[in-house]
Amino acid sequence: MKIDRSIQLEILKAAADTHPAPLDIAVMRQLLATHGEDVMAANLRYLAGHGLIDRGVTVGADGHFSFKCPEITADGIDFLLDDGGLSAILGVVTIRFHDETLRELIGFRISQSDLSQPDKSRLLGQLRELRGETIKHLTLKLVDAGLANWPVALQAIETFVRRSGF
């Protein structure tokens, strides 16, 4: 296989050394001489496809490669940094649940509870009637209740982390 992590790392490190300028032409020639055009083209296209470098190689209609000295991108630099760089700092994750999804999750827990069937039916009916902001408020209250029962919440976190292989 032409795709090679060690070659990709070599390209990225060399490009980072010359940043903000493109990769030095002498270094590019050395990489081409060491690894060959086919392998370099494959790895440069792969890195560019993932947004880690700009430019690198184009393939002509006749199948010949045209190499350009690549520039490392901000994502490429962040990839090299041990801490993930600014992407890790700025990478806030927003999770959104639709009202119906929350109703289903809560409804499932109600249906699995030890309540009597009439109580389950009553609660499930009331749950179906709740609208957007009310569902949001209920969900926040349920999160608060879960965190208020910290020993159980902590055990759930530990179980999840263990099963996820972290």
Phi, psi and omega in degrees: 000139182282332181288124187220118182300322182293323177292319178300317179296320178298316179296312182297316180296318179296319179292325178293325180296331182258359181301135016270002177279161175295167176305138180299136183300323180294321178293319179298317179297320179295318178298318179296319180292322182287316190254343181088155185295317182299313182292317179296317180300315181298316182286324177295317179296321180297312180297318179294321179298332178264006176074019181271338174223158170254144179066208179122297183203144169235154179248122180285170179299332180273002178088358179278149181270143172239110185268139174234153179287116184287158172245137177285142178266173176301321177296324178295318178295314179300324178299321182284331183288138182300327184266005180085359176065201182295333178301321179290324181287317184272351186283068178286135179256127177252128179249128179239134175245135174285153180308315183296323178296317179296318177302317180295316180297313180292318180299321178299316180295322178296314182294336179269358184283175179273007180296157175292158182300318178298321179293319177300313181298317180298312181295319180295322177296316178295321179298319180297334182277343183291143180248173187333287185296327179292319176297317179300313181297316178300318180298317178297321177296321178293322176296315177302317180296320178296317180287332176293333177262060190305317181303319179290319179297317179297319178297321178296320178297312180299318179297315180298313182297317180297315180291332180279352177083020179272000000 
